[in-house]
Amino acid sequence: MAKRKLILDVDTGTDDAVAVMLAALHPALDLVGCTTVNGNVEVQYCTDNTLRVLDHVGRSDIPVYEGLARPLVRPDFPIPRAVNDLAGQIHGRTLSVPPSGRRKADVGAVEFLIETYRNTTDEITLVPVAPLTNIATALTLYPKLIERVPEIVIMGGGHEVGNITPSAEFNIWGDPEAASIVFAAKFRKITMVPLDATHRALVSYDDCENLRALGTPAGTAAAEFIGHRIQAHDAIQRMAVAGTTPVHDAVCVGYLVDPAIITTRRHRVAVETSGTLTVGRTVIDTHFRGGGEPQCDVAFDADAGRFIALLLETFGKSPRHLAECHYE
Ligand code: BDR
Ligand code: CA
């Protein structure tokens, strides 16, 4: 079977880090590159963290392209951030893996996205798991992107639940105008993985111990990052089950190799950019009241067991074993 190619747009970040490792190590995936953007931490830290994580799991061959440092319209939104704000506590600034021995790519993220999609005949899935600033900018400069991307899989939004405000999820709130552009664009297929789904795939301390017991760089790092998330969530944003955390971004990558990890319904989705209380809210027309054509496959549920099994299976294989797998 041919590998599925993807580009991950990240603001690494503890859950982005698990997504990066899953995409870099799963034998059915071909991670063409990572692009970084302002989000959980300032973009230069996102880039540094992404390089660290890739090097740590033996994938220094995957390039990292640095993207935009500010949201499209709001110069101070959501920065400056306090180191001890919500994102600060859940992610920290620098991930606890050794520094990378290499540099980011010379080309910027937006240029890389445009040139890659302009020149390729391959189907490359685009997976943004961060504020959508890079993607909206690439779309504005190169509108044909919508035809070139076979599927865009977005971690973002929430229907029943927000995390940065009662109404909004962080990635959409982080650049609402960019998100509005991306959801309104006529991509061939948009899959949206909101909090409603990621909060159904909770990972526990026991799961962390199982990951650590794998004894691989990825297993140990995942246990570290996820354990840190559980501590922070228990302290400031407790999940329905104490001692657990969502690992949002990795659910999107999991879906690429095991679509049954999420359950979707098709709806119209738009983004609120002006509401005082609701800015950054994804308005999901669950009852078809707005008359707009549904354009988005929205995940409302996720299968925690399948997701955790995938992490264990993928991170349990040493890089050498993975290299020996043939998925042609
Ligand atoms: C999203 O926001 C970020 O903090 C996480 O990395 C994830 O992409 C969850 O709301
Ligand atoms: Ca993220």
mmCIF file of C-alpha atoms and ligand atoms in Angstrom:
data_model
loop_
_atom_site.group_PDB
_atom_site.id
_atom_site.type_symbol
_atom_site.label_atom_id
_atom_site.label_comp_id
_atom_site.label_asym_id
_atom_site.label_seq_id
_atom_site.Cartn_x
_atom_site.Cartn_y
_atom_site.Cartn_z
ATOM 1 C CA MET A 1 0.000 0.000 0.000
ATOM 2 C CA ALA A 2 1.306 3.477 -0.853
ATOM 3 C CA LYS A 3 2.044 5.708 2.102
ATOM 4 C CA ARG A 4 -0.303 8.615 2.727
ATOM 5 C CA LYS A 5 1.555 11.908 2.344
ATOM 6 C CA LEU A 6 0.821 14.758 4.707
ATOM 7 C CA ILE A 7 1.995 18.172 5.824
ATOM 8 C CA LEU A 8 1.465 19.040 9.505
ATOM 9 C CA ASP A 9 0.963 22.691 10.455
ATOM 10 C CA VAL A 10 1.819 22.909 14.146
ATOM 11 C CA ASP A 11 2.385 25.173 17.153
ATOM 12 C CA THR A 12 4.363 22.571 19.103
ATOM 13 C CA GLY A 13 3.205 22.243 22.093
ATOM 14 C CA THR A 14 2.788 19.014 24.090
ATOM 15 C CA ASP A 15 -0.049 17.541 22.031
ATOM 16 C CA ASP A 16 1.404 18.736 18.712
ATOM 17 C CA ALA A 17 4.580 16.889 19.733
ATOM 18 C CA VAL A 18 2.689 13.595 19.995
ATOM 19 C CA ALA A 19 1.048 14.301 16.622
ATOM 20 C CA VAL A 20 4.458 14.987 15.065
ATOM 21 C CA MET A 21 5.890 11.722 16.408
ATOM 22 C CA LEU A 22 2.877 9.730 15.234
ATOM 23 C CA ALA A 23 3.062 11.249 11.747
ATOM 24 C CA ALA A 24 6.837 10.804 11.569
ATOM 25 C CA LEU A 25 6.873 7.196 12.769
ATOM 26 C CA HIS A 26 3.719 5.522 11.492
ATOM 27 C CA PRO A 27 4.762 3.288 8.595
ATOM 28 C CA ALA A 28 1.659 4.109 6.536
ATOM 29 C CA LEU A 29 2.390 7.855 6.617
ATOM 30 C CA ASP A 30 4.905 9.991 4.755
ATOM 31 C CA LEU A 31 5.396 13.291 6.611
ATOM 32 C CA VAL A 32 6.594 15.601 3.853
ATOM 33 C CA GLY A 33 7.285 18.509 6.196
ATOM 34 C CA CYS A 34 6.133 20.446 9.235
ATOM 35 C CA THR A 35 5.164 24.104 9.125
ATOM 36 C CA THR A 36 5.022 26.151 12.313
ATOM 37 C CA VAL A 37 2.904 29.104 13.372
ATOM 38 C CA ASN A 38 2.308 31.400 16.330
ATOM 39 C CA GLY A 39 0.104 29.597 18.836
ATOM 40 C CA ASN A 40 0.813 27.732 22.032
ATOM 41 C CA VAL A 41 4.132 29.544 22.222
ATOM 42 C CA GLU A 42 5.819 32.156 20.037
ATOM 43 C CA VAL A 43 6.599 30.753 16.615
ATOM 44 C CA GLN A 44 10.372 30.463 17.138
ATOM 45 C CA TYR A 45 9.740 28.160 20.117
ATOM 46 C CA CYS A 46 7.228 26.131 18.076
ATOM 47 C CA THR A 47 9.911 25.666 15.436
ATOM 48 C CA ASP A 48 12.579 24.749 17.970
ATOM 49 C CA ASN A 49 10.254 22.261 19.684
ATOM 50 C CA THR A 50 9.309 20.646 16.374
ATOM 51 C CA LEU A 51 12.962 20.204 15.406
ATOM 52 C CA ARG A 52 13.732 18.737 18.838
ATOM 53 C CA VAL A 53 10.927 16.207 18.656
ATOM 54 C CA LEU A 54 11.754 15.048 15.132
ATOM 55 C CA ASP A 55 15.446 14.662 15.973
ATOM 56 C CA HIS A 56 14.593 12.824 19.174
ATOM 57 C CA VAL A 57 12.727 10.105 17.271
ATOM 58 C CA GLY A 58 15.385 9.796 14.562
ATOM 59 C CA ARG A 59 13.571 11.783 11.852
ATOM 60 C CA SER A 60 16.026 14.646 11.294
ATOM 61 C CA ASP A 61 15.353 14.151 7.605
ATOM 62 C CA ILE A 62 11.948 15.851 7.888
ATOM 63 C CA PRO A 63 12.248 19.611 7.241
ATOM 64 C CA VAL A 64 10.617 22.258 9.424
ATOM 65 C CA TYR A 65 9.438 25.509 7.846
ATOM 66 C CA GLU A 66 8.773 28.471 10.112
ATOM 67 C CA GLY A 67 5.576 30.405 9.505
ATOM 68 C CA LEU A 68 3.806 33.508 10.670
ATOM 69 C CA ALA A 69 4.478 35.115 14.021
ATOM 70 C CA ARG A 70 1.208 37.071 14.316
ATOM 71 C CA PRO A 71 -2.468 36.495 13.657
ATOM 72 C CA LEU A 72 -3.779 37.974 10.374
ATOM 73 C CA VAL A 73 -5.634 40.954 11.804
ATOM 74 C CA ARG A 74 -5.195 41.186 15.557
ATOM 75 C CA PRO A 75 -1.664 42.363 16.308
ATOM 76 C CA ASP A 76 -1.745 41.492 20.011
ATOM 77 C CA PHE A 77 -4.091 38.544 19.914
ATOM 78 C CA PRO A 78 -3.351 36.113 21.522
ATOM 79 C CA ILE A 79 0.078 37.523 22.308
ATOM 80 C CA PRO A 80 1.730 38.711 24.466
ATOM 81 C CA ARG A 81 1.108 35.699 26.656
ATOM 82 C CA ALA A 82 2.035 35.178 30.240
ATOM 83 C CA VAL A 83 4.303 32.174 30.710
ATOM 84 C CA ASN A 84 1.869 30.963 33.339
ATOM 85 C CA ASP A 85 -1.308 31.377 31.276
ATOM 86 C CA LEU A 86 -3.379 28.397 30.190
ATOM 87 C CA ALA A 87 -1.206 27.484 27.207
ATOM 88 C CA GLY A 88 1.913 28.105 29.280
ATOM 89 C CA GLN A 89 0.874 25.610 31.913
ATOM 90 C CA ILE A 90 -0.300 22.939 29.507
ATOM 91 C CA HIS A 91 2.652 23.202 27.143
ATOM 92 C CA GLY A 92 5.554 25.031 28.767
ATOM 93 C CA ARG A 93 7.832 26.965 26.433
ATOM 94 C CA THR A 94 10.495 24.397 25.560
ATOM 95 C CA LEU A 95 9.746 20.684 25.462
ATOM 96 C CA SER A 96 11.759 18.324 27.642
ATOM 97 C CA VAL A 97 13.756 16.643 24.870
ATOM 98 C CA PRO A 98 17.340 17.547 23.903
ATOM 99 C CA PRO A 99 18.075 20.510 21.604
ATOM 100 C CA SER A 100 18.143 19.826 17.888
ATOM 101 C CA GLY A 101 21.404 19.742 16.008
ATOM 102 C CA ARG A 102 19.965 21.376 12.896
ATOM 103 C CA ARG A 103 18.232 24.517 11.692
ATOM 104 C CA LYS A 104 14.821 25.316 10.289
ATOM 105 C CA ALA A 105 14.529 25.379 6.483
ATOM 106 C CA ASP A 106 15.584 28.538 4.632
ATOM 107 C CA VAL A 107 12.184 28.761 2.969
ATOM 108 C CA GLY A 108 9.226 30.055 4.996
ATOM 109 C CA ALA A 109 6.093 28.033 5.722
ATOM 110 C CA VAL A 110 3.714 29.891 3.411
ATOM 111 C CA GLU A 111 6.145 29.749 0.489
ATOM 112 C CA PHE A 112 6.722 26.042 1.122
ATOM 113 C CA LEU A 113 2.987 25.326 1.167
ATOM 114 C CA ILE A 114 2.332 27.230 -2.047
ATOM 115 C CA GLU A 115 5.310 25.819 -3.951
ATOM 116 C CA THR A 116 4.705 22.254 -2.785
ATOM 117 C CA TYR A 117 1.045 22.227 -3.776
ATOM 118 C CA ARG A 118 1.713 24.134 -7.006
ATOM 119 C CA ASN A 119 4.349 21.671 -8.170
ATOM 120 C CA THR A 120 3.169 18.303 -6.923
ATOM 121 C CA THR A 121 1.081 15.715 -8.669
ATOM 122 C CA ASP A 122 0.875 13.748 -5.425
ATOM 123 C CA GLU A 123 -2.096 13.855 -3.115
ATOM 124 C CA ILE A 124 -0.821 15.500 0.084
ATOM 125 C CA THR A 125 -3.252 15.779 2.981
ATOM 126 C CA LEU A 126 -2.978 19.066 4.866
ATOM 127 C CA VAL A 127 -3.309 18.767 8.647
ATOM 128 C CA PRO A 128 -3.369 22.093 10.535
ATOM 129 C CA VAL A 129 -3.466 21.591 14.300
ATOM 130 C CA ALA A 130 -2.764 25.216 15.240
ATOM 131 C CA PRO A 131 -4.163 28.692 14.489
ATOM 132 C CA LEU A 132 -4.902 28.843 10.758
ATOM 133 C CA THR A 133 -2.756 31.893 9.920
ATOM 134 C CA ASN A 134 -0.347 30.090 7.551
ATOM 135 C CA ILE A 135 -3.146 28.292 5.730
ATOM 136 C CA ALA A 136 -5.320 31.396 5.255
ATOM 137 C CA THR A 137 -2.310 33.341 3.968
ATOM 138 C CA ALA A 138 -1.338 30.591 1.531
ATOM 139 C CA LEU A 139 -4.960 30.437 0.322
ATOM 140 C CA THR A 140 -5.120 34.170 -0.210
ATOM 141 C CA LEU A 141 -1.891 34.184 -2.236
ATOM 142 C CA TYR A 142 -2.654 30.956 -4.093
ATOM 143 C CA PRO A 143 -6.439 30.338 -4.314
ATOM 144 C CA LYS A 144 -5.889 27.130 -6.324
ATOM 145 C CA LEU A 145 -4.758 25.533 -3.090
ATOM 146 C CA ILE A 146 -8.373 24.437 -2.583
ATOM 147 C CA GLU A 147 -8.133 22.228 -5.675
ATOM 148 C CA ARG A 148 -4.666 20.897 -4.869
ATOM 149 C CA VAL A 149 -5.365 19.743 -1.314
ATOM 150 C CA PRO A 150 -7.258 16.422 -1.391
ATOM 151 C CA GLU A 151 -8.364 16.768 2.231
ATOM 152 C CA ILE A 152 -7.731 19.266 5.005
ATOM 153 C CA VAL A 153 -8.005 17.841 8.528
ATOM 154 C CA ILE A 154 -8.354 20.640 11.076
ATOM 155 C CA MET A 155 -7.989 20.333 14.842
ATOM 156 C CA GLY A 156 -10.116 23.166 16.072
ATOM 157 C CA GLY A 157 -13.436 24.437 17.326
ATOM 158 C CA GLY A 158 -15.985 23.128 19.754
ATOM 159 C CA HIS A 159 -19.750 22.769 19.864
ATOM 160 C CA GLU A 160 -20.607 21.717 23.424
ATOM 161 C CA VAL A 161 -17.369 22.914 24.938
ATOM 162 C CA GLY A 162 -14.752 25.666 24.640
ATOM 163 C CA ASN A 163 -11.335 25.788 26.277
ATOM 164 C CA ILE A 164 -9.963 29.307 25.941
ATOM 165 C CA THR A 165 -13.364 30.973 26.492
ATOM 166 C CA PRO A 166 -16.767 29.419 27.233
ATOM 167 C CA SER A 167 -17.494 29.759 23.492
ATOM 168 C CA ALA A 168 -14.207 29.178 21.744
ATOM 169 C CA GLU A 169 -11.454 26.675 21.242
ATOM 170 C CA PHE A 170 -7.850 27.925 21.236
ATOM 171 C CA ASN A 171 -6.798 27.298 17.604
ATOM 172 C CA ILE A 172 -9.802 29.131 16.179
ATOM 173 C CA TRP A 173 -9.753 31.895 18.804
ATOM 174 C CA GLY A 174 -6.010 32.354 18.138
ATOM 175 C CA ASP A 175 -6.776 33.705 14.655
ATOM 176 C CA PRO A 176 -10.518 33.909 14.022
ATOM 177 C CA GLU A 177 -10.210 35.802 10.727
ATOM 178 C CA ALA A 178 -7.842 33.167 9.352
ATOM 179 C CA ALA A 179 -10.164 30.381 10.481
ATOM 180 C CA SER A 180 -13.103 32.132 8.856
ATOM 181 C CA ILE A 181 -11.222 32.260 5.527
ATOM 182 C CA VAL A 182 -10.285 28.572 5.711
ATOM 183 C CA PHE A 183 -13.765 27.282 6.614
ATOM 184 C CA ALA A 184 -15.348 29.429 3.891
ATOM 185 C CA ALA A 185 -12.939 28.170 1.204
ATOM 186 C CA LYS A 186 -14.311 25.449 -1.029
ATOM 187 C CA PHE A 187 -11.805 22.700 -0.239
ATOM 188 C CA ARG A 188 -12.524 19.282 -1.756
ATOM 189 C CA LYS A 189 -12.920 17.781 1.714
ATOM 190 C CA ILE A 190 -12.775 19.433 5.137
ATOM 191 C CA THR A 191 -12.608 17.203 8.200
ATOM 192 C CA MET A 192 -12.921 19.057 11.480
ATOM 193 C CA VAL A 193 -11.840 17.519 14.774
ATOM 194 C CA PRO A 194 -13.198 19.769 17.552
ATOM 195 C CA LEU A 195 -12.970 19.475 21.321
ATOM 196 C CA ASP A 196 -16.203 17.459 21.330
ATOM 197 C CA ALA A 197 -14.233 14.588 19.773
ATOM 198 C CA THR A 198 -10.815 15.083 21.362
ATOM 199 C CA HIS A 199 -12.374 15.131 24.839
ATOM 200 C CA ARG A 200 -13.685 11.632 24.116
ATOM 201 C CA ALA A 201 -10.182 10.262 23.499
ATOM 202 C CA LEU A 202 -8.767 10.903 26.952
ATOM 203 C CA VAL A 203 -5.379 9.471 27.877
ATOM 204 C CA SER A 204 -4.642 8.480 31.498
ATOM 205 C CA TYR A 205 -1.611 8.089 33.772
ATOM 206 C CA ASP A 206 -1.885 4.307 33.280
ATOM 207 C CA ASP A 207 -1.613 4.825 29.527
ATOM 208 C CA CYS A 208 1.475 6.978 30.158
ATOM 209 C CA GLU A 209 3.051 4.171 32.133
ATOM 210 C CA ASN A 210 2.388 1.778 29.247
ATOM 211 C CA LEU A 211 3.971 4.253 26.831
ATOM 212 C CA ARG A 212 7.011 4.675 29.077
ATOM 213 C CA ALA A 213 7.366 0.906 29.403
ATOM 214 C CA LEU A 214 7.858 0.646 25.628
ATOM 215 C CA GLY A 215 11.400 1.899 26.258
ATOM 216 C CA THR A 216 11.626 3.753 22.941
ATOM 217 C CA PRO A 217 12.459 7.465 22.529
ATOM 218 C CA ALA A 218 8.923 8.143 21.259
ATOM 219 C CA GLY A 219 7.258 6.122 24.026
ATOM 220 C CA THR A 220 9.249 7.874 26.745
ATOM 221 C CA ALA A 221 8.725 11.344 25.279
ATOM 222 C CA ALA A 222 4.987 10.747 24.789
ATOM 223 C CA ALA A 223 4.668 9.589 28.409
ATOM 224 C CA GLU A 224 6.507 12.734 29.524
ATOM 225 C CA PHE A 225 4.441 15.174 27.423
ATOM 226 C CA ILE A 226 1.108 13.532 28.191
ATOM 227 C CA GLY A 227 1.898 13.217 31.902
ATOM 228 C CA HIS A 228 2.649 16.959 31.964
ATOM 229 C CA ARG A 229 -0.695 17.638 30.269
ATOM 230 C CA ILE A 230 -2.608 15.536 32.791
ATOM 231 C CA GLN A 231 -1.068 17.432 35.695
ATOM 232 C CA ALA A 232 -1.952 20.788 34.123
ATOM 233 C CA HIS A 233 -5.483 19.750 33.181
ATOM 234 C CA ASP A 234 -6.163 18.390 36.651
ATOM 235 C CA ALA A 235 -4.995 21.696 38.110
ATOM 236 C CA ILE A 236 -6.680 24.191 35.799
ATOM 237 C CA GLN A 237 -9.110 22.534 33.412
ATOM 238 C CA ARG A 238 -10.216 19.184 34.723
ATOM 239 C CA MET A 239 -11.624 16.626 32.318
ATOM 240 C CA ALA A 240 -14.776 14.558 32.986
ATOM 241 C CA VAL A 241 -12.441 11.866 34.350
ATOM 242 C CA ALA A 242 -9.713 13.168 36.676
ATOM 243 C CA GLY A 243 -6.169 12.055 35.869
ATOM 244 C CA THR A 244 -6.713 12.219 32.112
ATOM 245 C CA THR A 245 -6.004 14.615 29.251
ATOM 246 C CA PRO A 246 -6.986 15.088 25.636
ATOM 247 C CA VAL A 247 -4.098 14.864 23.158
ATOM 248 C CA HIS A 248 -6.067 16.848 20.569
ATOM 249 C CA ASP A 249 -3.674 17.114 17.649
ATOM 250 C CA ALA A 250 -2.651 13.466 17.643
ATOM 251 C CA VAL A 251 -6.294 12.444 17.132
ATOM 252 C CA CYS A 252 -6.168 14.099 13.681
ATOM 253 C CA VAL A 253 -3.110 12.065 12.701
ATOM 254 C CA GLY A 254 -4.675 8.925 14.159
ATOM 255 C CA TYR A 255 -7.712 9.453 11.933
ATOM 256 C CA LEU A 256 -5.483 9.396 8.831
ATOM 257 C CA VAL A 257 -4.400 5.820 9.473
ATOM 258 C CA ASP A 258 -7.514 4.592 11.277
ATOM 259 C CA PRO A 259 -10.585 6.608 10.221
ATOM 260 C CA ALA A 260 -12.729 4.742 12.788
ATOM 261 C CA ILE A 261 -10.918 6.672 15.533
ATOM 262 C CA ILE A 262 -13.460 9.459 14.954
ATOM 263 C CA THR A 263 -17.163 9.513 14.124
ATOM 264 C CA THR A 264 -18.289 12.407 11.936
ATOM 265 C CA ARG A 265 -21.480 14.110 10.767
ATOM 266 C CA ARG A 266 -21.687 16.542 7.879
ATOM 267 C CA HIS A 267 -22.655 20.127 8.704
ATOM 268 C CA ARG A 268 -22.196 23.744 7.703
ATOM 269 C CA VAL A 269 -19.531 25.406 9.851
ATOM 270 C CA ALA A 270 -18.769 29.138 10.083
ATOM 271 C CA VAL A 271 -16.520 31.123 12.415
ATOM 272 C CA GLU A 272 -17.596 34.064 14.578
ATOM 273 C CA THR A 273 -15.142 36.958 14.216
ATOM 274 C CA SER A 274 -16.943 39.814 15.947
ATOM 275 C CA GLY A 275 -19.012 38.645 18.927
ATOM 276 C CA THR A 276 -17.848 40.137 22.187
ATOM 277 C CA LEU A 277 -18.510 36.931 24.101
ATOM 278 C CA THR A 278 -18.281 34.505 21.222
ATOM 279 C CA VAL A 279 -15.295 35.576 19.101
ATOM 280 C CA GLY A 280 -13.566 32.485 17.717
ATOM 281 C CA ARG A 281 -16.613 30.254 18.103
ATOM 282 C CA THR A 282 -17.189 27.637 15.426
ATOM 283 C CA VAL A 283 -20.907 27.865 14.652
ATOM 284 C CA ILE A 284 -21.886 24.342 13.631
ATOM 285 C CA ASP A 285 -25.339 24.160 12.088
ATOM 286 C CA THR A 286 -26.239 20.842 13.718
ATOM 287 C CA HIS A 287 -29.961 21.232 12.975
ATOM 288 C CA PHE A 288 -29.648 22.621 9.451
ATOM 289 C CA ARG A 289 -31.276 25.919 10.356
ATOM 290 C CA GLY A 290 -29.072 28.238 8.325
ATOM 291 C CA GLY A 291 -29.753 26.926 4.839
ATOM 292 C CA GLY A 292 -26.053 26.824 3.945
ATOM 293 C CA GLU A 293 -24.669 23.777 2.159
ATOM 294 C CA PRO A 294 -22.906 21.457 4.676
ATOM 295 C CA GLN A 295 -19.197 21.629 3.834
ATOM 296 C CA CYS A 296 -17.519 19.949 6.751
ATOM 297 C CA ASP A 297 -17.281 16.438 8.212
ATOM 298 C CA VAL A 298 -17.358 17.225 11.910
ATOM 299 C CA ALA A 299 -16.146 14.692 14.473
ATOM 300 C CA PHE A 300 -18.416 14.509 17.512
ATOM 301 C CA ASP A 301 -17.009 11.337 18.982
ATOM 302 C CA ALA A 302 -13.704 9.508 19.218
ATOM 303 C CA ASP A 303 -12.692 5.997 20.191
ATOM 304 C CA ALA A 304 -10.177 6.295 23.032
ATOM 305 C CA GLY A 305 -9.264 2.604 22.948
ATOM 306 C CA ARG A 306 -8.357 2.625 19.256
ATOM 307 C CA PHE A 307 -6.447 5.870 19.628
ATOM 308 C CA ILE A 308 -4.356 4.708 22.570
ATOM 309 C CA ALA A 309 -3.707 1.337 20.916
ATOM 310 C CA LEU A 310 -2.390 3.191 17.864
ATOM 311 C CA LEU A 311 -0.014 5.293 19.978
ATOM 312 C CA LEU A 312 1.294 2.199 21.746
ATOM 313 C CA GLU A 313 1.729 0.233 18.552
ATOM 314 C CA THR A 314 3.464 3.033 16.649
ATOM 315 C CA PHE A 315 5.720 4.214 19.460
ATOM 316 C CA GLY A 316 6.596 0.654 20.443
ATOM 317 C CA LYS A 317 8.505 0.037 17.250
ATOM 318 C CA SER A 318 12.099 1.180 17.168
ATOM 319 C CA PRO A 319 13.038 3.440 14.225
ATOM 320 C CA ARG A 320 15.002 0.507 12.779
ATOM 321 C CA HIS A 321 11.998 -1.778 12.839
ATOM 322 C CA LEU A 322 9.882 0.937 11.212
ATOM 323 C CA ALA A 323 12.442 1.344 8.441
ATOM 324 C CA GLU A 324 12.101 -2.352 7.701
ATOM 325 C CA CYS A 325 8.336 -2.114 7.161
ATOM 326 C CA HIS A 326 7.416 -2.043 3.487
ATOM 327 C CA TYR A 327 4.277 -0.170 2.562
ATOM 328 C CA GLU A 328 4.639 0.144 -1.174
HETATM 329 C C1 BDR B 1 -5.537 23.046 20.546
HETATM 330 O O1 BDR B 1 -4.949 24.217 21.102
HETATM 331 C C2 BDR B 1 -3.593 24.000 21.369
HETATM 332 O O2 BDR B 1 -3.289 24.458 22.642
HETATM 333 C C3 BDR B 1 -3.347 22.521 21.223
HETATM 334 O O3 BDR B 1 -2.058 22.272 20.726
HETATM 335 C C4 BDR B 1 -4.411 22.082 20.264
HETATM 336 O O4 BDR B 1 -3.999 22.215 18.926
HETATM 337 C C5 BDR B 1 -6.573 22.523 21.512
HETATM 338 O O5 BDR B 1 -7.523 23.495 21.768
HETATM 339 CA CA CA B 2 -1.649 22.587 18.430
#
